Amino acid sequence: MTDTARTQAPRLRVGIVGCGNISRNHIEAYAAIEGTEVVGVCDVDTARVRQTAATWQIPHAVDSAAALLDLGLDIISVCTPHPTHEAVVLQAAAAGVHVLCEKPISVDLTAARNMVEACENHGVALGVLFQRRFWPAAAALRAAIDDGTLGRPVMGQVSVLLQRDPEYYRADAWRGTWANDGGGVLMTQAIHYIDLLQWYLGEVAEVYGAVNTFKHGDYIEVEDSASAVLKFTSGALATLNASTAASPSLGVQIRITGSTGATAELSEFPEGTDGRLTIAADGASAAEAPARITAGANVDLAAINEALIPHHRAQIEDFVDAVRGGGIPAVTGRDGTNALRILLAVYESARTGQPVRFAPFPAGVAVPPARSGTAAETNEPSPPAEVRPEIRANK
């Protein structure tokens, strides 16, 4: 949709729940999109919500989602701690308000299912923030798959080697806890690249994984490192290695090899910078091969968030256009649920020492079926709570 079309369309009223660091990306994005206006912000921290409203000249600062919804919203952005997403989304859906939720969609599959079903039942859109899909290079890699440049994708490799220091985890009481963060590097950082991996390779059939805490065990409960092997319904294979124990950070590299033998590499280095795509194929020169990173670079969280603002805007713009046109956003609640169940399967596999196998999603069903037995019986991983004692023991 063009800016002119957005200007001519009815103005959309937007509310933001949660005034933490990432809320700035949402506020700036809506401010830059023609035909949208952030009319209210919400946070349980009175001082913080008032400061946010004052900084961005937002007319209403409230302390509950219910009060925010009373402002007559069209869209709500959910930027609260992970386990609180479900309650806000259910309230918004019941009020007929479209929802854009920060990742992860939730920390357990039951809540994710409830959120998607509620939005579907009330006829509102549900999007989940995976802004790295909106890198031009990420889209170009997907295009190289779609147009046959790589052939059929047969293998993937994801390396997420990031630096986080004690101050990062101590900045908010909920960070690094099972109850409020829901997990460590998998839930908070690697989920972005799990989403890209499934976007490129399709539906996952089986996951085998292990987790541990090597560096941050004195001040976090969750894992700081994880490895997994993924099998896809197409027959493709992939490996995932993720850690926040690297120092310095080596960023992220995603490689997709196709049946033609060509390999595409998407590199995010330093962390937060736009992904860069290189495709190595027969006949390519050495200069066209993926460059190797020979030195690391640590980047603070504020700089990472700053660098991601344009891609937040691109995804939010896509969501606004979907709302206006009655379409489907590029990243849906189903996508968020798929990414969540993959990482939860890594936790489950780490707990049991066995692979976790998924039943395929039935056609037209946006979320996994409800559990009615063990994880093995339903092909769904259990919540990560049971893995906690083992992770703590391995610090």
GROMACS .gro file of C-alpha atoms in nm:
model
  395
    1MET     CA    1   0.000   0.000   0.000
    2THR     CA    2   0.133   0.345  -0.092
    3ASP     CA    3   0.169   0.636   0.151
    4THR     CA    4  -0.103   0.816  -0.047
    5ALA     CA    5  -0.344   0.526  -0.001
    6ARG     CA    6  -0.264   0.511   0.370
    7THR     CA    7  -0.328   0.886   0.403
    8GLN     CA    8  -0.668   0.853   0.238
    9ALA     CA    9  -0.771   0.552   0.449
   10PRO     CA   10  -0.931   0.596   0.794
   11ARG     CA   11  -0.673   0.672   1.062
   12LEU     CA   12  -0.576   0.372   1.277
   13ARG     CA   13  -0.554   0.421   1.654
   14VAL     CA   14  -0.268   0.230   1.813
   15GLY     CA   15  -0.181   0.141   2.172
   16ILE     CA   16   0.149   0.008   2.309
   17VAL     CA   17   0.152  -0.228   2.609
   18GLY     CA   18   0.491  -0.230   2.781
   19CYS     CA   19   0.730   0.066   2.780
   20GLY     CA   20   1.061  -0.119   2.796
   21ASN     CA   21   1.350  -0.081   2.552
   22ILE     CA   22   1.178  -0.236   2.251
   23SER     CA   23   0.869  -0.013   2.274
   24ARG     CA   24   1.069   0.269   2.113
   25ASN     CA   25   1.098   0.067   1.792
   26HIS     CA   26   0.720   0.029   1.777
   27ILE     CA   27   0.647   0.393   1.860
   28GLU     CA   28   0.891   0.524   1.599
   29ALA     CA   29   0.759   0.284   1.336
   30TYR     CA   30   0.395   0.381   1.382
   31ALA     CA   31   0.493   0.749   1.386
   32ALA     CA   32   0.658   0.704   1.046
   33ILE     CA   33   0.365   0.521   0.885
   34GLU     CA   34   0.101   0.741   0.726
   35GLY     CA   35  -0.245   0.698   0.873
   36THR     CA   36  -0.149   0.556   1.213
   37GLU     CA   37  -0.137   0.731   1.549
   38VAL     CA   38  -0.018   0.599   1.885
   39VAL     CA   39  -0.289   0.730   2.117
   40GLY     CA   40  -0.187   0.552   2.437
   41VAL     CA   41   0.085   0.362   2.617
   42CYS     CA   42   0.057   0.125   2.911
   43ASP     CA   43   0.297   0.000   3.177
   44VAL     CA   44   0.267  -0.107   3.540
   45ASP     CA   45   0.563   0.123   3.615
   46THR     CA   46   0.389   0.459   3.654
   47ALA     CA   47   0.704   0.666   3.618
   48ARG     CA   48   0.814   0.482   3.306
   49VAL     CA   49   0.479   0.503   3.127
   50ARG     CA   50   0.450   0.875   3.202
   51GLN     CA   51   0.803   0.936   3.078
   52THR     CA   52   0.733   0.742   2.758
   53ALA     CA   53   0.414   0.939   2.693
   54ALA     CA   54   0.593   1.268   2.757
   55THR     CA   55   0.891   1.181   2.537
   56TRP     CA   56   0.676   1.088   2.239
   57GLN     CA   57   0.388   1.330   2.306
   58ILE     CA   58   0.139   1.044   2.338
   59PRO     CA   59  -0.189   1.167   2.488
   60HIS     CA   60  -0.273   0.879   2.722
   61ALA     CA   61  -0.056   0.696   2.978
   62VAL     CA   62  -0.236   0.416   3.164
   63ASP     CA   63  -0.145   0.126   3.392
   64SER     CA   64  -0.359  -0.158   3.254
   65ALA     CA   65  -0.434  -0.318   2.920
   66ALA     CA   66  -0.805  -0.280   2.990
   67ALA     CA   67  -0.768   0.097   3.028
   68LEU     CA   68  -0.566   0.110   2.706
   69LEU     CA   69  -0.831  -0.085   2.516
   70ASP     CA   70  -1.094   0.158   2.644
   71LEU     CA   71  -0.932   0.422   2.421
   72GLY     CA   72  -1.097   0.266   2.115
   73LEU     CA   73  -0.794   0.108   1.952
   74ASP     CA   74  -0.760  -0.055   1.613
   75ILE     CA   75  -0.416  -0.210   1.679
   76ILE     CA   76  -0.225  -0.297   1.994
   77SER     CA   77   0.147  -0.377   2.012
   78VAL     CA   78   0.240  -0.615   2.294
   79CYS     CA   79   0.589  -0.542   2.429
   80THR     CA   80   0.560  -0.694   2.777
   81PRO     CA   81   0.759  -0.982   2.936
   82HIS     CA   82   0.702  -1.313   2.761
   83PRO     CA   83   0.458  -1.491   2.997
   84THR     CA   84   0.224  -1.191   3.007
   85HIS     CA   85   0.149  -1.193   2.633
   86GLU     CA   86  -0.144  -1.433   2.651
   87ALA     CA   87  -0.358  -1.226   2.888
   88VAL     CA   88  -0.313  -0.907   2.685
   89VAL     CA   89  -0.379  -1.078   2.352
   90LEU     CA   90  -0.696  -1.246   2.478
   91GLN     CA   91  -0.829  -0.912   2.607
   92ALA     CA   92  -0.747  -0.740   2.280
   93ALA     CA   93  -0.904  -1.013   2.068
   94ALA     CA   94  -1.225  -1.000   2.272
   95ALA     CA   95  -1.233  -0.623   2.214
   96GLY     CA   96  -1.193  -0.669   1.837
   97VAL     CA   97  -0.845  -0.515   1.832
   98HIS     CA   98  -0.573  -0.642   1.597
   99VAL     CA   99  -0.257  -0.760   1.777
  100LEU     CA  100   0.112  -0.734   1.694
  101CYS     CA  101   0.310  -0.928   1.955
  102GLU     CA  102   0.681  -0.921   2.025
  103LYS     CA  103   0.855  -1.257   2.005
  104PRO     CA  104   0.828  -1.512   2.148
  105ILE     CA  105   0.453  -1.541   2.103
  106SER     CA  106   0.452  -1.709   2.444
  107VAL     CA  107   0.661  -1.946   2.654
  108ASP     CA  108   0.434  -2.249   2.617
  109LEU     CA  109   0.227  -2.401   2.340
  110THR     CA  110  -0.104  -2.398   2.522
  111ALA     CA  111  -0.089  -2.022   2.561
  112ALA     CA  112   0.018  -1.980   2.197
  113ARG     CA  113  -0.276  -2.192   2.085
  114ASN     CA  114  -0.514  -1.989   2.299
  115MET     CA  115  -0.386  -1.665   2.149
  116VAL     CA  116  -0.416  -1.777   1.787
  117GLU     CA  117  -0.759  -1.932   1.838
  118ALA     CA  118  -0.890  -1.622   2.016
  119CYS     CA  119  -0.776  -1.393   1.736
  120GLU     CA  120  -0.921  -1.622   1.470
  121ASN     CA  121  -1.251  -1.655   1.655
  122HIS     CA  122  -1.285  -1.278   1.692
  123GLY     CA  123  -1.174  -1.205   1.336
  124VAL     CA  124  -0.864  -1.002   1.423
  125ALA     CA  125  -0.512  -1.031   1.286
  126LEU     CA  126  -0.229  -1.166   1.502
  127GLY     CA  127   0.129  -1.094   1.399
  128VAL     CA  128   0.453  -1.191   1.574
  129LEU     CA  129   0.765  -0.974   1.549
  130PHE     CA  130   1.044  -1.146   1.355
  131GLN     CA  131   1.185  -0.835   1.195
  132ARG     CA  132   1.490  -1.007   1.048
  133ARG     CA  133   1.261  -1.156   0.782
  134PHE     CA  134   1.243  -0.800   0.651
  135TRP     CA  135   1.613  -0.766   0.583
  136PRO     CA  136   1.648  -0.728   0.205
  137ALA     CA  137   1.915  -1.000   0.217
  138ALA     CA  138   1.683  -1.240   0.403
  139ALA     CA  139   1.414  -1.186   0.140
  140ALA     CA  140   1.674  -1.233  -0.136
  141LEU     CA  141   1.775  -1.569   0.010
  142ARG     CA  142   1.410  -1.677   0.014
  143ALA     CA  143   1.381  -1.560  -0.348
  144ALA     CA  144   1.688  -1.767  -0.441
  145ILE     CA  145   1.502  -2.070  -0.305
  146ASP     CA  146   1.174  -1.982  -0.474
  147ASP     CA  147   1.328  -1.912  -0.816
  148GLY     CA  148   1.535  -2.231  -0.817
  149THR     CA  149   1.878  -2.069  -0.790
  150LEU     CA  150   1.967  -2.305  -0.506
  151GLY     CA  151   1.752  -2.592  -0.625
  152ARG     CA  152   1.565  -2.772  -0.349
  153PRO     CA  153   1.704  -2.666  -0.008
  154VAL     CA  154   1.859  -2.975   0.150
  155MET     CA  155   2.078  -2.855   0.436
  156GLY     CA  156   2.098  -2.564   0.678
  157GLN     CA  157   2.350  -2.443   0.934
  158VAL     CA  158   2.281  -2.174   1.193
  159SER     CA  159   2.554  -2.033   1.417
  160VAL     CA  160   2.451  -1.778   1.683
  161LEU     CA  161   2.757  -1.678   1.886
  162LEU     CA  162   2.671  -1.369   2.087
  163GLN     CA  163   2.807  -1.183   2.387
  164ARG     CA  164   2.592  -1.093   2.685
  165ASP     CA  165   2.737  -0.963   3.011
  166PRO     CA  166   2.604  -0.973   3.369
  167GLU     CA  167   2.464  -0.620   3.333
  168TYR     CA  168   2.240  -0.737   3.048
  169TYR     CA  169   2.077  -1.003   3.263
  170ARG     CA  170   2.055  -0.780   3.571
  171ALA     CA  171   1.895  -0.488   3.386
  172ASP     CA  172   1.549  -0.640   3.438
  173ALA     CA  173   1.452  -0.882   3.714
  174TRP     CA  174   1.271  -1.112   3.469
  175ARG     CA  175   1.574  -1.178   3.250
  176GLY     CA  176   1.742  -1.513   3.280
  177THR     CA  177   1.458  -1.671   3.478
  178TRP     CA  178   1.243  -1.966   3.377
  179ALA     CA  179   0.930  -1.811   3.524
  180ASN     CA  180   0.951  -1.481   3.337
  181ASP     CA  181   1.196  -1.520   3.048
  182GLY     CA  182   1.083  -1.873   2.967
  183GLY     CA  183   1.430  -1.977   2.851
  184GLY     CA  184   1.773  -1.847   2.767
  185VAL     CA  185   1.954  -1.805   2.436
  186LEU     CA  186   1.698  -2.020   2.253
  187MET     CA  187   1.393  -1.828   2.371
  188THR     CA  188   1.538  -1.478   2.356
  189GLN     CA  189   1.799  -1.465   2.079
  190ALA     CA  190   1.807  -1.781   1.864
  191ILE     CA  191   1.431  -1.783   1.806
  192HIS     CA  192   1.481  -1.517   1.535
  193TYR     CA  193   1.704  -1.752   1.337
  194ILE     CA  194   1.489  -2.058   1.406
  195ASP     CA  195   1.213  -1.860   1.238
  196LEU     CA  196   1.433  -1.789   0.936
  197LEU     CA  197   1.540  -2.153   0.919
  198GLN     CA  198   1.180  -2.276   0.903
  199TRP     CA  199   1.098  -2.003   0.651
  200TYR     CA  200   1.371  -2.138   0.425
  201LEU     CA  201   1.348  -2.514   0.485
  202GLY     CA  202   0.982  -2.564   0.573
  203GLU     CA  203   0.811  -2.765   0.843
  204VAL     CA  204   1.021  -2.945   1.104
  205ALA     CA  205   0.958  -3.316   1.161
  206GLU     CA  206   1.208  -3.403   1.435
  207VAL     CA  207   1.440  -3.226   1.679
  208TYR     CA  208   1.731  -3.360   1.885
  209GLY     CA  209   1.904  -3.115   2.115
  210ALA     CA  210   2.114  -3.038   2.420
  211VAL     CA  211   2.150  -2.731   2.639
  212ASN     CA  212   2.391  -2.611   2.905
  213THR     CA  213   2.500  -2.304   3.101
  214PHE     CA  214   2.873  -2.242   3.066
  215LYS     CA  215   2.935  -1.878   3.155
  216HIS     CA  216   2.639  -1.703   3.318
  217GLY     CA  217   2.537  -1.962   3.576
  218ASP     CA  218   2.602  -1.739   3.878
  219TYR     CA  219   2.317  -1.504   3.789
  220ILE     CA  220   2.077  -1.683   3.550
  221GLU     CA  221   1.867  -1.999   3.576
  222VAL     CA  222   1.832  -2.063   3.205
  223GLU     CA  223   2.067  -2.198   2.939
  224ASP     CA  224   2.331  -1.980   2.779
  225SER     CA  225   2.423  -2.240   2.514
  226ALA     CA  226   2.234  -2.491   2.301
  227SER     CA  227   2.288  -2.724   2.007
  228ALA     CA  228   2.031  -2.907   1.797
  229VAL     CA  229   1.987  -3.123   1.489
  230LEU     CA  230   1.664  -3.067   1.297
  231LYS     CA  231   1.502  -3.293   1.039
  232PHE     CA  232   1.241  -3.141   0.809
  233THR     CA  233   0.938  -3.301   0.648
  234SER     CA  234   1.104  -3.239   0.310
  235GLY     CA  235   1.399  -3.454   0.414
  236ALA     CA  236   1.628  -3.153   0.463
  237LEU     CA  237   1.864  -3.146   0.761
  238ALA     CA  238   1.993  -2.856   0.970
  239THR     CA  239   2.211  -2.786   1.270
  240LEU     CA  240   2.174  -2.505   1.521
  241ASN     CA  241   2.441  -2.383   1.761
  242ALA     CA  242   2.357  -2.085   1.981
  243SER     CA  243   2.526  -1.919   2.276
  244THR     CA  244   2.542  -1.593   2.469
  245ALA     CA  245   2.871  -1.708   2.623
  246ALA     CA  246   3.089  -1.597   2.331
  247SER     CA  247   3.329  -1.309   2.390
  248PRO     CA  248   3.374  -1.127   2.167
  249SER     CA  249   3.054  -1.178   1.973
  250LEU     CA  250   3.085  -1.338   1.630
  251GLY     CA  251   2.729  -1.254   1.529
  252VAL     CA  252   2.510  -1.490   1.331
  253GLN     CA  253   2.564  -1.693   1.017
  254ILE     CA  254   2.293  -1.891   0.836
  255ARG     CA  255   2.389  -2.118   0.548
  256ILE     CA  256   2.142  -2.291   0.319
  257THR     CA  257   2.270  -2.549   0.070
  258GLY     CA  258   2.051  -2.651  -0.221
  259SER     CA  259   2.029  -2.957  -0.444
  260THR     CA  260   2.228  -2.773  -0.713
  261GLY     CA  261   2.523  -2.765  -0.474
  262ALA     CA  262   2.504  -2.387  -0.434
  263THR     CA  263   2.521  -2.249  -0.081
  264ALA     CA  264   2.375  -1.918   0.033
  265GLU     CA  265   2.515  -1.754   0.345
  266LEU     CA  266   2.326  -1.485   0.536
  267SER     CA  267   2.556  -1.310   0.783
  268GLU     CA  268   2.463  -1.071   1.065
  269PHE     CA  269   2.785  -0.920   1.192
  270PRO     CA  270   2.815  -0.723   1.407
  271GLU     CA  271   2.492  -0.825   1.579
  272GLY     CA  272   2.200  -0.603   1.485
  273THR     CA  273   2.341  -0.491   1.151
  274ASP     CA  274   2.156  -0.573   0.830
  275GLY     CA  275   2.208  -0.927   0.710
  276ARG     CA  276   2.439  -0.968   0.411
  277LEU     CA  277   2.384  -1.240   0.152
  278THR     CA  278   2.645  -1.424  -0.050
  279ILE     CA  279   2.574  -1.720  -0.279
  280ALA     CA  280   2.860  -1.957  -0.358
  281ALA     CA  281   2.796  -2.168  -0.669
  282ASP     CA  282   2.992  -2.344  -0.942
  283GLY     CA  283   3.164  -2.084  -1.155
  284ALA     CA  284   3.168  -1.818  -0.883
  285SER     CA  285   3.497  -1.646  -0.810
  286ALA     CA  286   3.672  -1.674  -0.477
  287ALA     CA  287   3.576  -1.313  -0.409
  288GLU     CA  288   3.210  -1.413  -0.424
  289ALA     CA  289   3.248  -1.685  -0.162
  290PRO     CA  290   3.128  -1.606   0.191
  291ALA     CA  291   3.383  -1.393   0.376
  292ARG     CA  292   3.522  -1.528   0.702
  293ILE     CA  293   3.498  -1.324   1.020
  294THR     CA  294   3.844  -1.295   1.171
  295ALA     CA  295   3.770  -1.066   1.466
  296GLY     CA  296   3.471  -1.033   1.696
  297ALA     CA  297   3.275  -0.724   1.797
  298ASN     CA  298   3.055  -0.669   2.100
  299VAL     CA  299   2.752  -0.442   2.057
  300ASP     CA  300   2.534  -0.314   2.340
  301LEU     CA  301   2.160  -0.380   2.344
  302ALA     CA  302   2.064  -0.019   2.277
  303ALA     CA  303   2.272  -0.015   1.959
  304ILE     CA  304   2.121  -0.345   1.845
  305ASN     CA  305   1.768  -0.214   1.898
  306GLU     CA  306   1.858   0.108   1.717
  307ALA     CA  307   1.987  -0.084   1.416
  308LEU     CA  308   1.669  -0.292   1.398
  309ILE     CA  309   1.430   0.007   1.389
  310PRO     CA  310   1.402   0.012   1.005
  311HIS     CA  311   1.311  -0.357   1.001
  312HIS     CA  312   1.063  -0.317   1.284
  313ARG     CA  313   0.909  -0.044   1.072
  314ALA     CA  314   0.898  -0.269   0.764
  315GLN     CA  315   0.720  -0.546   0.953
  316ILE     CA  316   0.483  -0.306   1.129
  317GLU     CA  317   0.404  -0.143   0.795
  318ASP     CA  318   0.323  -0.487   0.654
  319PHE     CA  319   0.096  -0.553   0.953
  320VAL     CA  320  -0.083  -0.220   0.915
  321ASP     CA  321  -0.141  -0.291   0.545
  322ALA     CA  322  -0.281  -0.636   0.632
  323VAL     CA  323  -0.521  -0.477   0.882
  324ARG     CA  324  -0.633  -0.214   0.631
  325GLY     CA  325  -0.677  -0.461   0.349
  326GLY     CA  326  -0.819  -0.751   0.548
  327GLY     CA  327  -0.521  -0.965   0.450
  328ILE     CA  328  -0.276  -1.190   0.631
  329PRO     CA  329   0.042  -1.039   0.780
  330ALA     CA  330   0.375  -1.172   0.654
  331VAL     CA  331   0.451  -1.326   0.995
  332THR     CA  332   0.149  -1.480   1.165
  333GLY     CA  333   0.060  -1.633   1.498
  334ARG     CA  334   0.110  -1.972   1.338
  335ASP     CA  335   0.466  -1.877   1.243
  336GLY     CA  336   0.531  -1.768   1.600
  337THR     CA  337   0.387  -2.094   1.732
  338ASN     CA  338   0.601  -2.300   1.493
  339ALA     CA  339   0.921  -2.128   1.609
  340LEU     CA  340   0.818  -2.174   1.973
  341ARG     CA  341   0.750  -2.545   1.943
  342ILE     CA  342   1.089  -2.603   1.778
  343LEU     CA  343   1.283  -2.443   2.062
  344LEU     CA  344   1.065  -2.611   2.326
  345ALA     CA  345   1.147  -2.940   2.155
  346VAL     CA  346   1.517  -2.870   2.210
  347TYR     CA  347   1.445  -2.832   2.583
  348GLU     CA  348   1.239  -3.152   2.584
  349SER     CA  349   1.507  -3.346   2.400
  350ALA     CA  350   1.769  -3.213   2.642
  351ARG     CA  351   1.556  -3.336   2.931
  352THR     CA  352   1.489  -3.684   2.794
  353GLY     CA  353   1.797  -3.748   2.583
  354GLN     CA  354   1.563  -3.852   2.302
  355PRO     CA  355   1.453  -3.685   1.978
  356VAL     CA  356   1.115  -3.512   1.971
  357ARG     CA  357   0.901  -3.594   1.669
  358PHE     CA  358   0.622  -3.368   1.546
  359ALA     CA  359   0.299  -3.460   1.379
  360PRO     CA  360   0.247  -3.232   1.077
  361PHE     CA  361   0.001  -2.948   1.110
  362PRO     CA  362  -0.336  -3.044   0.958
  363ALA     CA  363  -0.431  -2.823   0.664
  364GLY     CA  364  -0.594  -2.502   0.774
  365VAL     CA  365  -0.509  -2.547   1.141
  366ALA     CA  366  -0.305  -2.256   1.271
  367VAL     CA  367  -0.174  -2.414   1.592
  368PRO     CA  368  -0.091  -2.759   1.732
  369PRO     CA  369  -0.376  -2.962   1.883
  370ALA     CA  370  -0.424  -2.955   2.259
  371ARG     CA  371  -0.222  -3.204   2.461
  372SER     CA  372  -0.404  -3.508   2.588
  373GLY     CA  373  -0.116  -3.716   2.714
  374THR     CA  374   0.261  -3.728   2.717
  375ALA     CA  375   0.479  -3.539   2.474
  376ALA     CA  376   0.557  -3.862   2.289
  377GLU     CA  377   0.187  -3.941   2.248
  378THR     CA  378   0.096  -3.599   2.111
  379ASN     CA  379   0.420  -3.518   1.926
  380GLU     CA  380   0.448  -3.193   2.122
  381PRO     CA  381   0.725  -3.101   2.365
  382SER     CA  382   0.638  -3.046   2.727
  383PRO     CA  383   0.696  -2.703   2.885
  384PRO     CA  384   1.062  -2.646   2.973
  385ALA     CA  385   1.011  -2.652   3.351
  386GLU     CA  386   1.119  -3.014   3.384
  387VAL     CA  387   1.460  -2.947   3.230
  388ARG     CA  388   1.554  -2.686   3.492
  389PRO     CA  389   1.721  -2.910   3.751
  390GLU     CA  390   1.945  -3.067   3.485
  391ILE     CA  391   2.051  -2.728   3.350
  392ARG     CA  392   2.131  -2.597   3.696
  393ALA     CA  393   2.337  -2.906   3.773
  394ASN     CA  394   2.552  -2.847   3.466
  395LYS     CA  395   2.650  -2.488   3.544
   0.00000   0.00000   0.00000
